[in-house]
Amino acid sequence: MPGKFFNYVVFPVTTIALVGTIIRSQARPAKAHSHYMKGDHQTRQGWKQANDGLSVQDVGRSGGGV
């Protein structure tokens, strides 16, 4: 009986708690790139590079709205 308690209660709870702790410890806030929203060509190129080729039009289509 103690083996079943460990297998069905203690192990899953411990595993979920450990995974949650690891995920929270590695989470970081995203870096803001508000200066890329200016209109000149150089900053738009910077925006595309920082966002892996996404343009303002792509963000609008995804529901992000700009």
Coordinates of C-alpha atoms in Angstrom, one line a residue:
M1 CA 0.0 0.0 0.0
P2 CA 2.7 2.6 0.8
G3 CA 4.1 2.0 -2.7
K4 CA 0.8 2.9 -4.4
F5 CA 0.6 6.1 -2.3
F6 CA 4.1 7.1 -3.4
N7 CA 3.4 6.2 -7.1
Y8 CA 0.0 8.0 -7.3
V9 CA 0.4 10.9 -5.0
V10 CA 3.9 11.8 -3.9
F11 CA 5.8 11.3 -7.2
P12 CA 3.3 13.3 -9.4
V13 CA 3.1 16.1 -6.9
T14 CA 6.8 16.3 -6.5
T15 CA 7.4 16.2 -10.3
I16 CA 4.9 18.9 -11.0
A17 CA 6.4 21.2 -8.3
L18 CA 9.9 20.6 -9.6
V19 CA 8.9 21.3 -13.3
G20 CA 7.0 24.5 -12.2
T21 CA 10.0 25.7 -10.2
I22 CA 12.4 25.2 -13.2
I23 CA 10.1 27.0 -15.6
R24 CA 9.6 29.9 -13.3
S25 CA 13.3 30.2 -12.6
Q26 CA 14.1 30.4 -16.3
A27 CA 11.4 32.9 -17.3
R28 CA 12.5 36.4 -18.1
P29 CA 10.5 39.4 -19.3
A30 CA 10.8 40.3 -22.9
K31 CA 13.1 43.2 -24.0
A32 CA 11.1 46.2 -25.1
H33 CA 12.0 47.5 -28.6
S34 CA 9.8 50.6 -28.7
H35 CA 12.5 52.7 -30.5
Y36 CA 12.0 50.4 -33.6
M37 CA 8.5 51.9 -34.2
K38 CA 9.9 55.1 -35.7
G39 CA 9.5 55.6 -39.4
D40 CA 13.0 55.6 -40.9
H41 CA 14.4 52.7 -42.9
Q42 CA 17.3 51.9 -40.6
T43 CA 15.1 51.4 -37.5
R44 CA 12.6 49.2 -39.6
Q45 CA 15.5 47.0 -40.6
G46 CA 16.5 46.7 -36.9
W47 CA 12.9 45.7 -36.1
K48 CA 12.9 43.0 -38.7
Q49 CA 16.2 41.7 -37.5
A50 CA 15.2 41.7 -33.8
N51 CA 11.9 40.0 -34.6
D52 CA 13.2 37.4 -37.0
G53 CA 11.7 39.0 -40.1
L54 CA 8.3 40.0 -38.8
S55 CA 7.1 43.3 -40.1
V56 CA 4.5 45.6 -38.7
Q57 CA 2.0 44.2 -41.2
D58 CA 2.6 40.7 -39.9
V59 CA 2.0 41.8 -36.3
G60 CA -1.2 43.5 -37.3
R61 CA -2.4 40.3 -39.0
S62 CA -1.6 38.2 -36.0
G63 CA -4.0 40.2 -33.8
G64 CA -1.2 42.2 -32.1
G65 CA -2.5 45.4 -33.6
V66 CA -0.3 48.4 -34.3

